[in-house]
Short mmCIF file of C-alpha atoms in Angstrom, two decimals:
data_model
loop_
_atom_site.label_atom_id
_atom_site.label_comp_id
_atom_site.label_asym_id
_atom_site.label_seq_id
_atom_site.Cartn_x
_atom_site.Cartn_y
_atom_site.Cartn_z
CA MET U 30 84.64 120.43 68.75
CA ALA U 31 83.41 117.60 66.53
CA GLN U 32 80.66 118.39 64.02
CA TYR U 33 78.18 115.81 62.73
CA GLN U 34 75.61 115.88 59.92
CA ILE U 35 72.16 115.06 61.32
CA THR U 36 69.07 114.12 59.30
CA VAL U 37 65.53 114.40 60.67
CA ASP U 38 62.85 111.93 59.66
CA GLY U 39 59.63 113.52 58.49
CA GLU U 40 57.49 111.52 60.90
CA VAL U 41 59.67 112.61 63.83
CA LEU U 42 59.43 116.21 62.71
CA HIS U 43 55.66 115.88 62.46
CA GLN U 44 55.49 114.50 66.03
CA LEU U 45 57.45 117.50 67.25
CA PHE U 46 54.46 119.73 66.59
CA ARG U 47 51.93 117.34 68.13
CA GLY U 48 53.09 117.45 71.76
CA ASP U 49 55.89 116.98 74.29
CA GLU U 50 56.66 113.44 73.12
CA GLY U 51 57.84 114.81 69.80
CA MET U 52 60.78 116.59 71.45
CA ALA U 53 61.88 113.36 73.08
CA LYS U 54 61.69 111.49 69.75
CA LEU U 55 63.68 114.23 68.02
CA LEU U 56 66.37 114.23 70.69
CA GLU U 57 66.47 110.41 70.62
CA SER U 58 67.03 110.44 66.85
CA VAL U 59 69.79 113.05 67.13
CA VAL U 60 71.66 111.24 69.91
CA ASN U 61 71.50 107.90 68.09
CA GLN U 62 72.92 109.52 64.96
CA VAL U 63 75.72 111.08 67.00
CA LEU U 64 76.58 107.67 68.46
CA HIS U 65 76.61 106.16 64.98
CA ALA U 66 78.93 108.94 63.74
CA GLN U 67 81.25 108.55 66.72
CA VAL U 68 81.72 104.79 66.25
CA THR U 69 82.47 105.41 62.58
CA GLU U 70 85.03 108.02 63.63
CA GLN U 71 86.59 105.64 66.16
CA LEU U 72 86.82 102.69 63.72
CA LYS U 73 87.80 104.97 60.80
CA ALA U 74 85.35 103.13 58.56
CA ALA U 75 81.64 103.24 57.78
CA PRO U 76 79.52 100.05 57.93
CA PHE U 77 80.61 97.52 55.25
CA GLU U 78 83.33 99.90 54.06
CA ARG U 79 86.61 98.32 52.94
CA SER U 80 89.45 100.47 54.20
CA GLU U 81 93.10 99.93 55.08
CA GLU U 82 92.71 102.46 57.92
CA ARG U 83 89.97 100.43 59.62
CA LEU U 84 90.73 99.86 63.34
CA GLY U 85 88.01 97.37 64.18
CA TYR U 86 84.55 96.04 63.37
CA ARG U 87 81.06 96.72 64.65
CA ASN U 88 79.30 94.10 66.76
CA GLY U 89 75.70 95.23 66.89
CA TYR U 90 74.12 97.49 69.49
CA ARG U 91 73.00 97.44 73.08
CA ALA U 92 69.88 99.17 74.32
CA ARG U 93 70.20 101.89 76.93
CA GLU U 94 67.66 104.22 78.49
CA MET U 95 68.44 107.83 79.31
CA LYS U 96 66.00 109.83 81.39
CA THR U 97 65.94 113.52 80.46
CA ARG U 98 63.73 116.50 81.11
CA VAL U 99 61.83 115.87 77.87
CA GLY U 100 61.30 112.17 78.57
CA THR U 101 63.00 108.78 78.40
CA LEU U 102 65.23 108.20 75.38
CA GLU U 103 65.68 104.71 73.92
CA LEU U 104 69.27 104.71 72.69
CA ARG U 105 71.19 102.17 70.59
CA VAL U 106 74.79 102.24 71.81
CA PRO U 107 77.22 100.70 69.28
CA ARG U 108 79.40 97.75 70.25
CA VAL U 109 82.76 96.82 68.70
CA ARG U 110 84.46 93.43 68.56
CA SER U 111 87.90 94.44 69.86
CA GLY U 112 88.08 96.83 72.77
CA SER U 113 85.12 99.02 73.62
CA PHE U 114 83.29 101.95 72.12
CA SER U 115 84.15 105.12 74.03
CA THR U 116 82.12 108.30 74.02
CA GLU U 117 82.02 111.41 76.18
CA LEU U 118 78.31 111.74 75.55
CA PHE U 119 77.31 109.89 78.74
CA GLU U 120 79.88 111.37 81.14
CA ARG U 121 77.66 114.19 82.33
CA TYR U 122 74.67 111.84 82.44
CA GLN U 123 76.62 109.32 84.54
CA ARG U 124 77.63 111.98 87.03
CA SER U 125 74.05 113.19 87.27
CA GLU U 126 72.84 109.61 87.64
CA GLN U 127 75.28 108.94 90.50
CA ALA U 128 74.34 112.23 92.17
CA LEU U 129 70.65 111.39 91.82
CA LEU U 130 71.14 107.91 93.27
CA LEU U 131 73.13 109.27 96.22
CA ALA U 132 70.53 111.98 96.80
CA MET U 133 67.74 109.42 96.86
CA MET U 134 69.73 107.25 99.28
CA GLU U 135 70.16 110.21 101.60
CA MET U 136 66.47 111.08 101.33
CA VAL U 137 65.39 107.53 102.19
CA ILE U 138 67.79 107.37 105.14
CA ASN U 139 66.52 110.69 106.48
CA GLY U 140 62.87 109.71 106.09
CA VAL U 141 61.94 112.18 103.36
CA SER U 142 58.30 111.82 102.36
CA THR U 143 57.24 110.30 99.04
CA ARG U 144 55.82 113.65 97.96
CA LYS U 145 59.18 115.37 98.44
CA VAL U 146 61.05 112.54 96.72
CA ARG U 147 58.76 112.88 93.72
CA ARG U 148 59.19 116.66 93.53
CA ILE U 149 63.00 116.58 93.83
CA THR U 150 63.46 113.81 91.26
CA GLU U 151 61.15 115.59 88.85
CA GLU U 152 63.35 118.68 89.11
CA LEU U 153 66.55 116.65 88.64
CA CYS U 154 65.65 114.44 85.70
CA GLY U 155 62.11 115.20 84.59
CA THR U 156 60.58 112.01 86.04
CA SER U 157 59.36 110.83 89.44
CA PHE U 158 60.12 107.74 91.52
CA SER U 159 57.96 106.14 94.15
CA LYS U 160 59.30 105.39 97.63
CA SER U 161 59.40 101.67 96.89
CA THR U 162 61.43 102.33 93.73
CA VAL U 163 63.93 104.42 95.68
CA SER U 164 64.22 101.70 98.31
CA GLU U 165 64.83 99.04 95.66
CA LEU U 166 67.47 101.22 93.98
CA CYS U 167 69.30 101.52 97.28
CA LYS U 168 69.13 97.76 97.88
CA ALA U 169 70.50 97.14 94.40
CA LEU U 170 73.77 98.72 95.53
CA ASP U 171 74.29 96.17 98.31
CA PRO U 172 75.48 93.21 96.18
CA ILE U 173 77.72 95.51 94.13
CA VAL U 174 79.39 96.95 97.23
CA ARG U 175 79.60 93.51 98.87
CA GLU U 176 81.24 91.94 95.81
CA TRP U 177 83.84 94.71 95.67
CA ASN U 178 84.50 94.67 99.42
CA GLU U 179 84.96 90.89 99.47
CA ARG U 180 86.99 90.58 96.26
CA SER U 181 90.09 88.38 96.20
CA LEU U 182 93.45 90.02 96.95
CA GLU U 183 95.54 87.06 95.82
CA ALA U 184 96.57 88.46 92.43
CA VAL U 185 99.42 90.67 93.70
CA ALA U 186 101.41 91.39 96.84
CA TYR U 187 100.86 94.52 98.90
CA PRO U 188 104.22 95.60 100.42
CA PHE U 189 102.78 98.71 102.10
CA VAL U 190 99.50 98.84 104.04
CA ILE U 191 97.99 101.89 105.77
CA VAL U 192 95.12 101.43 108.25
CA ASP U 193 92.83 103.80 110.11
CA ALA U 194 89.27 104.05 111.47
CA LEU U 195 86.27 106.38 111.26
CA GLN U 196 83.77 106.95 114.05
CA LEU U 197 80.12 106.71 112.95
CA LYS U 198 76.74 107.04 114.66
CA ILE U 199 74.42 104.13 113.86
CA ARG U 200 70.97 103.39 115.23
CA LYS U 201 70.78 99.89 116.77
CA GLY U 202 67.95 98.56 118.90
CA GLY U 203 66.28 101.95 119.17
CA ARG U 204 69.47 103.66 120.40
CA VAL U 205 72.21 105.64 118.66
CA ILE U 206 75.48 103.77 119.26
CA PRO U 207 78.99 104.88 118.21
CA GLN U 208 80.55 102.43 115.77
CA SER U 209 83.99 102.19 114.18
CA ALA U 210 84.46 101.82 110.43
CA VAL U 211 87.95 100.32 110.02
CA LEU U 212 89.55 100.40 106.60
CA ALA U 213 92.86 99.60 104.95
CA VAL U 214 94.63 101.03 101.93
CA GLY U 215 97.42 99.08 100.26
CA VAL U 216 100.13 99.93 97.75
CA ASN U 217 100.39 96.96 95.39
CA ALA U 218 103.46 95.49 93.73
CA GLU U 219 103.11 97.87 90.77
CA GLY U 220 102.89 100.96 92.97
CA TYR U 221 99.15 101.69 92.69
CA ARG U 222 96.98 102.33 95.73
CA GLU U 223 93.92 100.20 96.41
CA VAL U 224 91.22 100.29 99.08
CA LEU U 225 91.64 96.78 100.49
CA GLY U 226 88.50 96.58 102.57
CA LEU U 227 85.99 98.12 104.97
CA MET U 228 84.46 96.63 108.11
CA ILE U 229 82.17 98.15 110.75
CA GLY U 230 82.56 97.06 114.37
CA ASP U 231 81.68 98.08 117.91
CA SER U 232 85.08 99.56 118.80
CA GLU U 233 88.74 99.90 117.86
CA SER U 234 89.74 97.12 120.23
CA GLU U 235 92.42 94.57 119.52
CA ALA U 236 89.70 91.98 118.89
CA SER U 237 88.04 94.18 116.23
CA TRP U 238 91.32 94.88 114.46
CA SER U 239 92.30 91.19 114.67
CA GLU U 240 89.01 90.23 113.05
CA PHE U 241 89.63 92.78 110.30
CA PHE U 242 93.21 91.63 109.60
CA THR U 243 92.16 87.95 109.64
CA TRP U 244 89.47 88.77 107.07
CA LEU U 245 91.98 90.56 104.82
CA LYS U 246 94.44 87.65 105.00
CA GLN U 247 91.70 85.15 104.23
CA ARG U 248 90.98 87.12 101.07
CA GLY U 249 94.63 86.78 100.03
CA LEU U 250 96.52 89.73 101.52
CA THR U 251 100.22 88.77 101.41
CA GLY U 252 103.68 90.26 101.01
CA VAL U 253 103.20 92.99 103.63
CA ASP U 254 106.53 94.62 104.53
CA LEU U 255 105.39 97.80 106.29
CA VAL U 256 102.17 98.72 108.11
CA VAL U 257 101.47 102.40 108.83
CA SER U 258 99.01 103.50 111.53
CA ASP U 259 98.56 105.70 114.57
CA HIS U 260 99.51 104.59 118.09
CA HIS U 261 96.25 102.95 119.18
CA GLY U 262 97.06 100.19 121.67
CA GLY U 263 94.66 97.57 120.33
CA LEU U 264 95.63 98.33 116.75
CA VAL U 265 99.37 98.06 117.39
CA ASN U 266 98.97 94.74 119.20
CA ALA U 267 96.87 93.36 116.35
CA ILE U 268 99.45 94.47 113.76
CA ARG U 269 102.28 92.78 115.61
CA ARG U 270 100.23 89.63 115.99
CA HIS U 271 98.99 89.29 112.40
CA PHE U 272 101.93 90.74 110.44
CA GLN U 273 104.93 89.11 112.06
CA GLY U 274 108.07 89.96 110.12
CA ALA U 275 106.65 93.26 108.88
CA SER U 276 107.73 96.63 110.28
CA TRP U 277 105.29 98.92 112.03
CA GLN U 278 105.57 102.60 111.11
CA ARG U 279 104.04 104.88 113.71
CA CYS U 280 102.47 107.91 112.04
CA GLN U 281 104.90 110.80 112.54
CA VAL U 282 102.10 113.38 112.39
CA HIS U 283 100.25 111.72 115.27
CA LEU U 284 103.47 111.42 117.28
CA MET U 285 104.18 115.11 116.69
CA ARG U 286 100.72 116.01 118.03
CA ASN U 287 101.18 113.81 121.09
CA VAL U 288 104.55 115.38 121.87
CA LEU U 289 103.33 118.95 121.43
CA ASP U 290 100.23 118.30 123.55
CA ALA U 291 102.55 117.28 126.39
CA ALA U 292 104.86 120.29 125.94
CA PRO U 293 104.43 123.73 127.58
CA ALA U 294 102.99 126.36 125.23
CA HIS U 295 106.10 128.58 125.36
CA CYS U 296 108.36 125.97 123.73
CA GLN U 297 105.96 124.22 121.35
CA HIS U 298 106.97 126.23 118.27
CA SER U 299 110.72 125.69 118.60
CA LEU U 300 110.26 122.03 119.61
CA LYS U 301 108.10 121.41 116.55
CA ALA U 302 110.82 122.79 114.27
CA LYS U 303 113.45 120.56 115.90
CA ILE U 304 111.31 117.42 115.60
CA ARG U 305 110.49 118.17 111.97
CA LEU U 306 114.20 118.50 111.22
CA MET U 307 114.78 115.13 112.91
CA PHE U 308 112.02 113.45 110.87
CA ASN U 309 113.62 114.78 107.67
CA ALA U 310 117.08 113.46 108.54
CA PRO U 311 118.85 111.65 105.66
CA ASP U 312 119.81 108.63 107.78
CA MET U 313 119.29 107.08 111.22
CA GLU U 314 122.67 108.21 112.52
CA THR U 315 121.79 111.84 111.87
CA ALA U 316 118.27 111.33 113.27
CA ARG U 317 119.63 109.89 116.53
CA ARG U 318 122.08 112.75 116.88
CA LEU U 319 119.25 115.26 116.43
CA LEU U 320 117.17 113.31 118.97
CA ASP U 321 120.00 113.57 121.50
CA ASP U 322 120.12 117.33 120.92
CA ILE U 323 116.38 117.60 121.58
CA LEU U 324 116.64 115.49 124.74
CA SER U 325 119.46 117.62 126.14
CA GLU U 326 117.83 120.94 125.20
CA TYR U 327 114.24 120.21 126.31
CA GLY U 328 114.80 117.54 128.95
CA SER U 329 114.25 120.01 131.83
CA ARG U 330 111.89 122.39 130.01
CA ALA U 331 109.41 119.78 128.69
CA PRO U 332 110.11 116.44 130.41
CA LYS U 333 106.77 114.81 129.50
CA ALA U 334 107.08 115.77 125.84
CA VAL U 335 110.65 114.54 125.66
CA ALA U 336 109.70 111.23 127.28
CA CYS U 337 106.88 110.79 124.73
CA LEU U 338 109.24 111.52 121.84
CA GLU U 339 111.95 109.20 123.10
CA ALA U 340 109.48 106.34 123.62
CA GLY U 341 108.06 106.66 120.10
CA PHE U 342 111.26 107.45 118.21
CA GLU U 343 112.17 103.98 116.96
CA ASP U 344 108.66 103.14 115.76
CA ALA U 345 108.24 106.53 114.07
CA MET U 346 111.56 106.12 112.23
CA ALA U 347 110.94 102.56 110.94
CA VAL U 348 110.48 103.98 107.44
CA MET U 349 114.16 104.97 107.42
CA ALA U 350 115.03 101.36 106.57
CA LEU U 351 113.45 101.88 103.13
CA PRO U 352 115.06 103.72 100.20
CA GLU U 353 114.76 107.48 100.59
CA CYS U 354 112.25 107.93 97.73
CA TYR U 355 109.57 105.98 99.68
CA ARG U 356 109.92 107.62 103.08
CA ARG U 357 107.93 110.79 102.57
CA ARG U 358 104.68 109.10 101.56
CA LEU U 359 104.93 106.19 104.00
CA ARG U 360 105.94 107.99 107.18
CA SER U 361 102.38 109.03 108.08
CA THR U 362 98.74 108.18 107.47
CA ASN U 363 98.11 111.53 105.72
CA GLY U 364 97.07 109.87 102.46
CA LEU U 365 94.39 107.85 104.23
CA GLU U 366 93.39 110.85 106.35
CA ARG U 367 92.57 112.77 103.15
CA LEU U 368 90.38 109.89 102.02
CA ASN U 369 88.68 109.88 105.43
CA ARG U 370 87.94 113.59 105.16
CA GLU U 371 86.28 113.08 101.77
CA VAL U 372 84.17 110.24 103.15
CA ARG U 373 83.34 112.32 106.23
CA ARG U 374 82.19 115.21 104.05
CA ARG U 375 79.57 112.97 102.41
CA GLU U 376 78.72 111.06 105.60
CA ARG U 377 78.10 114.28 107.55
CA VAL U 378 74.99 114.93 105.45
CA ILE U 379 73.36 111.86 107.00
CA GLY U 380 74.51 112.28 110.59
CA ILE U 381 72.97 109.11 112.02
CA PHE U 382 72.72 105.93 109.94
CA PRO U 383 69.50 103.91 110.47
CA ASN U 384 71.42 100.59 110.41
CA VAL U 385 74.80 99.03 109.64
CA ALA U 386 73.74 98.02 106.13
CA SER U 387 73.07 101.63 105.12
CA ALA U 388 76.49 102.71 106.46
CA LEU U 389 78.26 99.96 104.51
CA ARG U 390 76.25 100.88 101.43
CA LEU U 391 77.18 104.57 101.39
CA LEU U 392 80.79 104.27 102.60
CA GLY U 393 81.39 101.30 100.32
CA ALA U 394 80.05 103.17 97.28
CA LEU U 395 82.29 106.16 98.01
CA LEU U 396 85.35 103.98 98.55
CA MET U 397 84.61 102.06 95.34
CA GLU U 398 84.73 105.32 93.38
CA GLN U 399 88.04 106.30 95.00
CA ASP U 400 89.50 102.83 94.44
CA GLU U 401 88.63 102.97 90.74
CA GLU U 402 90.18 106.43 90.45
CA TRP U 403 93.40 105.22 92.11
CA THR U 404 93.78 102.00 90.13
CA THR U 405 93.16 103.70 86.77
CA GLY U 406 95.05 106.91 87.54
CA ARG U 407 98.68 107.79 88.04
CA CYS U 408 101.09 105.43 89.76
CA TYR U 409 101.50 106.34 93.45
CA LEU U 410 105.02 104.93 93.96
CA ARG U 411 107.64 103.72 91.50
CA MET U 412 108.46 100.26 92.85
CA ASP U 413 111.60 99.37 90.83
CA GLU U 414 113.99 100.65 93.49
CA TYR U 415 112.03 98.94 96.25
CA TRP U 416 112.24 95.51 94.61
CA GLN U 417 115.96 95.94 93.99
CA TRP U 418 116.45 96.95 97.62
CA LYS U 419 114.36 94.01 98.85
CA LYS U 420 116.24 91.54 96.65
CA ALA U 421 119.58 92.76 97.99
CA LYS U 422 118.24 92.62 101.54
CA ASP U 423 116.95 89.05 101.11
CA GLU U 424 120.24 87.92 99.57
CA ALA U 425 122.22 89.48 102.40
CA SER U 426 119.92 87.85 104.94
CA GLY U 427 120.31 84.46 103.24
CA GLU U 428 124.11 84.75 103.20
CA LYS U 429 124.09 85.71 106.87
CA THR U 430 121.88 82.75 107.76
CA THR U 431 124.14 80.36 105.81
CA SER U 432 127.26 81.75 107.49
CA GLU U 433 125.72 81.38 110.94
CA GLY U 434 124.76 77.78 110.10
CA ASP U 435 128.32 76.97 109.00
CA GLN U 436 129.71 78.39 112.24
CA ALA U 437 127.26 76.34 114.31
CA ALA U 438 128.26 73.18 112.43
#
């Protein structure tokens, strides 16, 4: 743990014994000295010090307020010319600030009285906020979420895209109406996941999904090679319409559920094991042989289940065309389902949104946090092998096209 030498001004010490404001002034002085010591530690040089170990130069300060239980602190956060000044001092404060903001959003949405808002915020951070202040804080999130949700996607290609929807309850025209929040997650050319966008519509119809995909493409979504989703009729039709040339991977987990729901209870366990073995086959030849075994063994015992499996086999095994190292994570929508569960956990607190704007505000803020964590965290997929595979595939396709053209001539 770092240790710093702190000096206390006599006037500040005198104020400490005159009332509550003295504690805030003392804490403010201490924190500012800690920030000064930390920037010196980061740059490896004091102000105006000539040193061969110096890693950068100071560039003034920026003012920042921090609300605490003893009052509001006026801090002077150091700035550096190259890079940025990093400190762990504000991490806990930032988490508390986000939690406070989310709590106030939930209180406003649920119609909590001004008196209760004041009491809760006083307990959280030692200060109170009026209802109008809370409302303005919530509205301040709208342009931030909108800018992120409408950002350009033209910088890189997104070979893999996973799409799904969440069902919400939103109040419209005095009635509570079910709405669908459709969202897409993409794996970019470098192998990092990104939340591509969120849109709220009346249903999961083909028209709604087409509007969503058109919006993504207008923002620059390109290079899609594989789209992963469940077997919703309108969604599948929209994918085939807007991503011609890309493969559609039917979620294997959803197909498994559909097959087992159609199978008699007495053979569900053994059938599940057989299907799982088929999904984990090393190649399509082995997978088809295992499918034939399932059809012959369960054809008379579970005809509806077998028919469902046979009809969905090719779409559920589209991922087999990719190198083996990519199949496990792209054969289902499980990664997006986990994100949905996290969003649902927060959304469940509200229950019914008062309007579409409030739903976009909360869901967008949550997705922004997850998107930042993904893009700054560990790489999701190593893409070197994919690009080599794609290059070889494109070259083979070009040679085949040229050969066919020569024969026609």
